[in-house]
Coordinates of C-alpha atoms and ligand atoms in Angstrom, one line a residue:
M1 CA -27.6 18.0 9.7
R2 CA -26.5 17.9 6.1
V3 CA -23.0 16.7 5.1
S4 CA -21.2 17.1 1.8
Q5 CA -22.1 15.0 -1.2
K6 CA -18.5 13.8 -1.3
A7 CA -18.6 12.5 2.3
T8 CA -21.7 10.5 1.6
Q9 CA -20.1 8.6 -1.3
F10 CA -17.7 6.5 0.8
T11 CA -17.7 4.7 4.1
E12 CA -15.3 4.6 6.9
S13 CA -12.1 2.6 6.3
V14 CA -13.0 -1.1 6.9
I15 CA -9.3 -1.8 7.6
R16 CA -9.2 0.7 10.5
E17 CA -12.7 -0.6 11.7
M18 CA -11.3 -4.1 11.9
T19 CA -8.5 -2.9 14.1
R20 CA -11.1 -1.4 16.5
Q21 CA -13.0 -4.7 16.5
A22 CA -9.7 -6.6 17.2
V23 CA -9.3 -4.5 20.4
Q24 CA -13.0 -4.9 21.3
H25 CA -12.9 -8.7 21.0
N26 CA -9.3 -9.1 22.2
A27 CA -8.4 -10.7 18.9
V28 CA -5.0 -11.1 17.3
N29 CA -4.9 -8.2 14.8
L30 CA -3.9 -9.5 11.4
A31 CA -6.1 -6.9 9.8
Q32 CA -4.2 -3.5 9.6
G33 CA -0.8 -3.4 8.1
F34 CA 1.3 -2.1 11.0
P35 CA 4.2 -4.0 12.6
D36 CA 3.8 -4.9 16.3
F37 CA 7.6 -4.9 16.7
S38 CA 10.2 -2.2 17.3
A39 CA 11.5 0.2 14.7
P40 CA 15.3 0.1 14.3
E41 CA 17.1 1.5 17.4
A42 CA 19.2 3.9 15.4
I43 CA 16.2 5.7 14.0
K44 CA 14.3 5.9 17.3
L45 CA 17.4 7.5 18.7
A46 CA 17.6 9.9 15.8
A47 CA 14.0 11.0 16.6
Q48 CA 14.7 11.5 20.3
Q49 CA 17.8 13.5 19.4
A50 CA 15.9 15.7 17.0
V51 CA 13.4 16.7 19.6
G52 CA 16.3 17.3 22.1
A53 CA 18.0 19.4 19.5
N54 CA 14.9 21.6 19.3
I55 CA 13.8 20.6 15.8
N56 CA 10.3 21.3 17.0
Q57 CA 9.0 24.0 14.8
Y58 CA 7.5 23.9 11.3
A59 CA 9.9 22.4 8.7
I60 CA 10.0 23.9 5.3
T61 CA 6.5 23.2 4.0
W62 CA 7.7 20.8 1.2
G63 CA 10.1 19.0 3.5
A64 CA 13.3 19.6 5.5
Q65 CA 16.3 20.0 3.3
N66 CA 18.3 17.1 4.9
L67 CA 15.4 14.7 4.4
R68 CA 14.9 15.8 0.7
R69 CA 18.6 15.3 0.1
A70 CA 18.5 11.9 1.7
I71 CA 15.5 10.9 -0.5
A72 CA 17.3 12.1 -3.6
A73 CA 20.5 10.2 -2.6
K74 CA 18.6 7.0 -2.0
F75 CA 16.6 7.3 -5.2
A76 CA 19.9 7.8 -7.1
A77 CA 21.5 4.8 -5.4
W78 CA 18.6 2.4 -5.8
Q79 CA 16.9 3.6 -9.0
K80 CA 19.8 5.2 -10.7
I81 CA 17.8 8.4 -11.3
E82 CA 19.1 11.8 -10.3
I83 CA 16.4 14.1 -8.9
D84 CA 16.7 17.6 -7.7
P85 CA 15.8 17.8 -4.0
E86 CA 15.1 21.5 -4.4
S87 CA 12.4 21.2 -7.1
E88 CA 11.3 17.6 -7.4
I89 CA 10.3 16.4 -4.0
T90 CA 7.4 17.1 -1.7
V91 CA 7.4 15.6 1.8
C92 CA 3.9 14.9 3.1
C93 CA 2.1 13.3 6.1
G94 CA 2.6 9.8 4.9
S95 CA 2.1 8.4 1.4
T96 CA -1.6 8.8 2.2
E97 CA -1.4 12.6 2.0
A98 CA 1.1 12.4 -0.9
M99 CA -1.5 10.5 -3.0
I100 CA -4.5 12.8 -2.3
A101 CA -2.3 15.9 -2.7
T102 CA -1.1 14.6 -6.0
L103 CA -4.6 13.8 -7.3
L104 CA -6.0 17.2 -6.1
A105 CA -3.0 18.9 -7.8
L106 CA -3.0 17.1 -11.1
V107 CA -6.5 15.8 -11.9
D108 CA -9.6 17.8 -12.8
P109 CA -13.2 16.8 -11.9
G110 CA -14.6 14.6 -14.7
E111 CA -11.2 13.2 -15.7
E112 CA -10.6 9.5 -15.3
V113 CA -8.0 7.7 -13.2
I114 CA -7.2 4.0 -13.9
V115 CA -6.8 1.7 -10.9
F116 CA -6.1 -2.0 -10.7
E117 CA -8.7 -3.9 -8.7
P118 CA -8.5 -5.2 -6.0
F119 CA -7.0 -1.9 -4.7
Y120 CA -5.8 -0.4 -1.5
E121 CA -9.0 1.0 -0.1
N122 CA -7.8 4.7 0.1
Y123 CA -7.7 5.1 -3.7
G124 CA -11.5 5.0 -4.0
P125 CA -12.2 7.9 -1.6
D126 CA -9.1 9.7 -3.0
A127 CA -10.7 9.6 -6.4
I128 CA -14.0 10.9 -5.1
L129 CA -12.4 13.7 -3.1
S130 CA -10.4 14.9 -6.1
G131 CA -13.5 14.6 -8.4
A132 CA -11.8 12.0 -10.6
T133 CA -13.8 9.1 -12.0
P134 CA -12.0 5.8 -11.2
R135 CA -11.9 3.2 -14.0
Y136 CA -11.0 -0.2 -12.8
V137 CA -8.9 -2.9 -14.4
T138 CA -9.3 -6.4 -12.9
L139 CA -6.4 -8.3 -11.5
Y140 CA -7.3 -12.0 -11.7
P141 CA -6.1 -14.5 -9.0
P142 CA -4.0 -17.3 -10.3
A143 CA -5.5 -20.8 -10.8
E144 CA -2.7 -22.2 -8.7
E145 CA -2.0 -20.9 -5.2
N146 CA 1.7 -20.2 -6.0
G147 CA 0.9 -18.5 -9.3
E148 CA 0.8 -14.8 -10.2
W149 CA -2.1 -12.4 -10.2
S150 CA -2.5 -11.0 -13.8
F151 CA -4.5 -8.6 -15.9
D152 CA -5.8 -8.7 -19.4
P153 CA -3.7 -6.4 -21.6
A154 CA -6.7 -5.7 -23.8
A155 CA -8.8 -4.7 -20.8
L156 CA -6.0 -2.3 -19.7
R157 CA -5.9 -0.8 -23.2
A158 CA -9.7 -0.4 -23.2
A159 CA -9.6 1.5 -20.0
F160 CA -7.5 4.3 -21.6
N161 CA -9.4 7.0 -23.5
S162 CA -9.4 10.8 -24.1
K163 CA -10.6 11.5 -20.5
T164 CA -7.9 9.5 -18.8
R165 CA -5.6 11.7 -16.8
A166 CA -3.6 9.2 -14.7
I167 CA -3.1 5.6 -13.8
I168 CA -2.4 4.6 -10.2
L169 CA 0.1 1.8 -9.9
N170 CA 0.9 0.1 -6.6
T171 CA 3.8 -2.3 -6.8
P172 CA 4.5 -4.4 -4.8
H173 CA 0.7 -4.5 -4.5
N174 CA -1.6 -4.5 -1.5
P175 CA -3.6 -6.7 -1.1
T176 CA -2.4 -9.3 -3.6
G177 CA 1.4 -9.2 -3.2
K178 CA 1.8 -8.9 -6.9
V179 CA 5.1 -7.4 -8.1
F180 CA 4.6 -5.9 -11.5
T181 CA 7.1 -7.2 -14.1
R182 CA 9.1 -5.2 -16.6
A183 CA 7.0 -6.4 -19.4
E184 CA 3.8 -5.2 -17.6
L185 CA 5.5 -1.9 -16.9
D186 CA 6.5 -1.5 -20.5
L187 CA 2.9 -2.0 -21.6
I188 CA 1.8 0.6 -19.0
R189 CA 4.4 3.0 -20.4
D190 CA 3.3 2.4 -24.0
L191 CA -0.3 3.3 -23.1
C192 CA 0.7 6.3 -20.9
V193 CA 2.7 7.7 -23.8
E194 CA 0.1 6.9 -26.5
F195 CA -2.7 8.5 -24.5
D196 CA -0.6 11.3 -22.8
V197 CA -1.4 10.0 -19.3
L198 CA 0.4 10.5 -16.0
A199 CA 1.4 7.6 -13.8
I200 CA 1.1 7.9 -10.0
T201 CA 3.0 5.0 -8.3
D202 CA 2.7 3.8 -4.7
E203 CA 6.0 2.1 -4.0
I204 CA 5.8 1.8 -0.2
Y205 CA 6.5 -1.9 -0.2
E206 CA 9.6 -1.6 -2.5
H207 CA 11.9 -3.3 -0.1
I208 CA 9.5 -6.1 0.9
L209 CA 10.2 -8.7 -1.8
Y210 CA 10.4 -12.5 -1.9
D211 CA 11.8 -15.3 -4.1
G212 CA 14.1 -13.0 -6.0
S213 CA 11.4 -10.7 -7.3
E214 CA 12.6 -7.3 -8.4
H215 CA 11.0 -3.9 -7.7
I216 CA 11.1 -1.7 -10.7
S217 CA 10.2 2.0 -10.4
L218 CA 8.0 3.0 -13.3
A219 CA 9.9 6.3 -13.5
T220 CA 13.0 4.4 -14.6
I221 CA 11.3 3.0 -17.7
D222 CA 12.1 4.9 -20.8
G223 CA 9.8 7.8 -21.4
M224 CA 8.3 7.7 -17.9
R225 CA 10.6 10.0 -15.9
E226 CA 8.6 13.2 -16.8
R227 CA 5.2 11.7 -16.5
T228 CA 5.5 9.7 -13.3
V229 CA 4.8 10.8 -9.7
T230 CA 6.7 8.3 -7.5
I231 CA 5.1 8.1 -4.0
N232 CA 6.9 6.4 -1.1
S233 CA 7.1 6.7 2.7
L234 CA 8.9 5.7 5.9
S235 CA 6.0 3.7 7.1
K236 CA 6.7 0.2 5.8
S237 CA 10.4 0.2 5.0
Y238 CA 11.3 1.3 8.5
S239 CA 8.4 0.0 10.6
V240 CA 7.2 3.4 11.6
T241 CA 3.6 3.7 10.3
G242 CA 2.7 6.1 13.1
W243 CA 5.3 8.7 12.1
R244 CA 3.4 9.8 9.1
V245 CA 6.2 10.9 6.9
G246 CA 6.0 10.2 3.1
W247 CA 6.8 11.9 -0.1
A248 CA 6.1 12.5 -3.8
I249 CA 8.8 12.7 -6.4
A250 CA 7.8 14.4 -9.7
S251 CA 9.1 16.8 -12.3
P252 CA 9.4 20.5 -11.2
A253 CA 6.2 21.6 -13.0
L254 CA 4.1 18.8 -11.3
T255 CA 5.9 19.3 -8.0
A256 CA 5.1 23.0 -7.9
A257 CA 1.3 22.1 -8.0
I258 CA 1.6 19.2 -5.5
R259 CA 3.5 21.5 -3.1
K260 CA 0.8 24.2 -3.2
V261 CA -2.0 21.6 -2.4
H262 CA 0.2 20.0 0.3
D263 CA 0.9 23.3 2.0
F264 CA -2.8 24.1 2.4
L265 CA -3.8 20.6 3.4
T266 CA -1.3 20.1 6.2
V267 CA 1.6 22.6 6.1
G268 CA 4.0 19.9 6.7
A269 CA 5.0 16.6 8.3
A270 CA 6.3 16.4 11.8
A271 CA 9.7 18.2 11.8
P272 CA 11.7 15.9 14.3
L273 CA 10.5 12.8 12.5
Q274 CA 11.6 14.2 9.1
A275 CA 15.1 14.6 10.7
A276 CA 14.9 11.0 11.9
G277 CA 13.7 10.0 8.4
A278 CA 17.0 11.3 7.0
A279 CA 18.8 8.9 9.3
A280 CA 16.5 6.0 8.3
L281 CA 17.2 6.6 4.6
A282 CA 20.9 6.4 5.3
L283 CA 20.7 2.8 6.8
P284 CA 23.0 0.4 5.0
G285 CA 21.9 -2.0 2.3
S286 CA 22.1 -4.9 4.6
Y287 CA 19.2 -3.5 6.6
Y288 CA 16.8 -4.1 3.6
V289 CA 18.1 -7.6 3.1
E290 CA 17.3 -8.5 6.7
L291 CA 13.9 -6.8 6.5
A292 CA 12.9 -8.9 3.5
E293 CA 14.3 -12.1 5.1
K294 CA 12.3 -11.6 8.3
Y295 CA 9.2 -11.0 6.3
C296 CA 9.8 -14.0 4.1
E297 CA 10.0 -16.3 7.2
R298 CA 6.6 -14.8 8.4
R299 CA 5.1 -15.2 5.0
D300 CA 6.0 -18.9 4.8
L301 CA 4.8 -19.6 8.3
L302 CA 1.4 -18.0 7.8
L303 CA 1.0 -19.3 4.2
S304 CA 1.3 -22.9 5.2
A305 CA -0.9 -22.4 8.3
L306 CA -3.6 -20.9 6.3
R307 CA -3.5 -23.7 3.7
Q308 CA -3.7 -26.2 6.5
A309 CA -6.7 -24.4 8.0
G310 CA -8.5 -24.8 4.7
F311 CA -7.9 -21.5 3.0
K312 CA -6.8 -21.2 -0.6
A313 CA -3.9 -18.8 0.1
F314 CA -2.2 -17.0 -2.7
K315 CA 1.6 -16.7 -2.3
P316 CA 2.6 -13.0 -2.4
G317 CA 5.8 -12.0 -4.3
G318 CA 6.1 -8.8 -2.2
A319 CA 4.4 -6.6 0.5
Y320 CA 3.2 -8.2 3.7
Y321 CA -0.3 -9.5 3.1
I322 CA -1.8 -12.8 2.0
M323 CA -5.0 -12.7 0.0
T324 CA -7.1 -15.9 0.4
D325 CA -10.1 -17.5 -1.2
I326 CA -12.6 -18.6 1.5
S327 CA -15.0 -20.5 -0.7
A328 CA -14.1 -23.8 1.0
F329 CA -15.8 -22.5 4.3
A330 CA -19.1 -21.9 2.6
F331 CA -19.9 -18.7 4.5
E332 CA -22.5 -16.2 3.1
N333 CA -19.8 -13.7 2.3
D334 CA -16.5 -12.2 3.4
R335 CA -18.0 -9.9 6.0
A336 CA -19.9 -12.7 7.7
F337 CA -16.7 -14.7 7.7
A338 CA -14.5 -11.9 9.0
T339 CA -17.0 -11.2 11.8
Y340 CA -17.0 -14.9 12.7
L341 CA -13.2 -14.9 12.7
V342 CA -12.8 -11.9 14.9
K343 CA -15.6 -12.8 17.4
E344 CA -15.5 -16.6 17.6
I345 CA -11.9 -17.5 16.6
G346 CA -10.1 -14.4 17.8
V347 CA -8.3 -13.3 14.7
A348 CA -9.0 -10.0 13.0
T349 CA -8.7 -9.9 9.2
V350 CA -9.9 -7.6 6.4
P351 CA -12.9 -8.7 4.3
G352 CA -12.0 -8.9 0.6
S353 CA -14.9 -6.7 -0.5
S354 CA -13.2 -3.6 0.9
F355 CA -10.6 -3.9 -1.9
Y356 CA -13.3 -3.9 -4.7
R357 CA -15.7 -1.4 -6.1
L358 CA -18.5 -3.9 -6.0
P359 CA -18.7 -5.9 -2.7
A360 CA -19.7 -9.0 -4.7
S361 CA -16.3 -9.1 -6.4
G362 CA -14.5 -9.7 -3.0
A363 CA -17.2 -11.7 -1.3
Q364 CA -15.1 -14.9 -1.2
Q365 CA -11.8 -13.3 -0.2
I366 CA -10.2 -12.3 3.1
R367 CA -6.8 -10.6 3.6
F368 CA -4.3 -11.4 6.3
A369 CA -1.4 -9.2 7.3
F370 CA 1.8 -10.8 8.6
C371 CA 3.9 -7.8 9.6
K372 CA 3.9 -9.2 13.2
Q373 CA 6.2 -10.8 15.7
L374 CA 6.5 -14.6 15.3
Q375 CA 4.9 -15.0 18.6
T376 CA 1.9 -13.0 17.5
L377 CA 1.6 -15.1 14.3
D378 CA 1.9 -18.3 16.5
H379 CA -1.1 -17.1 18.6
A380 CA -3.1 -16.4 15.5
I381 CA -2.2 -19.8 13.9
E382 CA -3.2 -21.6 17.0
R383 CA -6.6 -20.0 16.8
L384 CA -7.0 -20.5 13.1
Q385 CA -6.6 -24.2 13.7
R386 CA -9.8 -24.1 15.6
I387 CA -11.9 -23.2 12.6
P388 CA -14.2 -26.2 12.2
S389 CA -14.3 -27.7 8.7
R390 CA -17.5 -27.2 6.7
Q391 CA -18.8 -30.6 7.7
Q392 CA -18.3 -30.0 11.4
R393 CA -20.2 -26.7 11.5
Ligands
PLP1 C1 -0.6 0.4 -0.7 C2 -0.6 1.3 0.5 N1 -0.4 2.6 0.2 C3 -0.4 3.5 1.3 C4 -0.5 3.1 2.6 C5 -0.5 4.1 3.7 O1 0.9 4.5 3.8 P1 1.4 5.7 4.7 O2 1.5 5.2 6.1 O3 2.7 6.1 4.1 O4 0.4 6.8 4.6 C6 -0.7 1.7 2.9 C7 -0.9 1.3 4.2 O5 -1.2 0.1 4.5 C8 -0.7 0.8 1.7 O6 -0.9 -0.5 2.0

C-alpha cells in the first residue's frame, strides 16, 4: 500500500527506538531524556486532586485559564516580559506539538527554516511535515573537552536569504549542552531583523544550567519580542515528560494562527494535568536551584566516568546530556558502537548521526543522558568500565 511522500522522507525516531532496545536487552537506559525518579510530590498531588475535582472534560482549546495565567506570571517573574494570557499563549500537547503547530501555522511550503546542527531529531521531520526546507548551520565541538561548542558567524549570515522564514533556536541545547550567549543571541537578533525572519525558540531546559551559565530568552533581546515564538513545557523542569503539557508564547497575530492549527491537531492537552501544571509553575525559586544542583552532581559523575572509560566527553553548560567523541574506540560508526553498547555492555545511548542531516557528520559521536537516579548512573558506570580498550579487542 502507498503511503504519503512526506512519511517516506523520515525514519522512526532513533531515540525512541533505543529505548525499546534498552528494554529488549535489559540495558541501563541512558538514551532517551526522561527522568527515572519521581516528580515533585506537590504536583503529583495537584494532578490527583484535579481528577478528583472533576477536571476531566476538554479544557479551553488553547489552554485552561489558570495555567495560562501561571505561564504569564512565571514569564514575567523570570524573563521580565509581560504577556497577555488571553491572546499570547497556546497550551499544547508538549513542546513537541507546540513546535509542529507553530511551523504549520507560520511557515509556507518552499520557505526556509534555519536549524543549528547537531539538532534535536524532531526538527527534521517537523520541517518536512510543514513543507519547510531546513537550512543547517554547523555547531563545532570544542578542541578541549571543557570548551564551548561554537558556530561560524559568517556561516550563520550566509544561511539567511529572501526565502528564510524562521530560525529554530534551542537553548540550552540538546544534544550538545550549549547555552547560547548574549553576544550570540544579539547576532541572531541582528540577522532576524535584517532579513525579517521569525525566531522559534525551544527553551525546555531553561532551568537546567551549570557553572553559573545564564539562560537568556531570545524574546527579551531588543527587537525580538514581536518576532519570537517562545516554546516551553512541563516535561523537563518538573520531571513529567509523560504528562504532555507544553506551550507557545507569541504575539496575538501569530498566536491566533498557532491556536487554529493546534485546535485541529489535538483540540487540547490533558485537562487535569493542565491544572497540575499551574501548581508546578508556582513552585518556589528554591525548587529550580535544587533541580540544577542535582543534575550538576550527575553531570560531574558521568562526565568523569566517561572520560575514564576512554570517551572524549564534552562538558555541557546546560540540559542533561553529554555528547561524546568515540574515535578512540575505532568502531566503524556510531550505530555499530551504540549497538555494541546496548547488546554487549548493557547501556543504551543515542548514536550521534541521529542529530545530523548526513549520518557521516555524527558517525563518531554518541549521546548519553544523565537525567537518572544516582543508582542508575552507578550501574551504567560499572558497565561502561567493562568496555575493552582498542588494543584488547
Ligand atoms: C530540545 C527538545 N525539545 C523538545 C523535546 C520534547 O519535549 P516535550 O516533552 O515538551 O514534547 C525534547 C525532549 O527530549 C528536547 O530535548
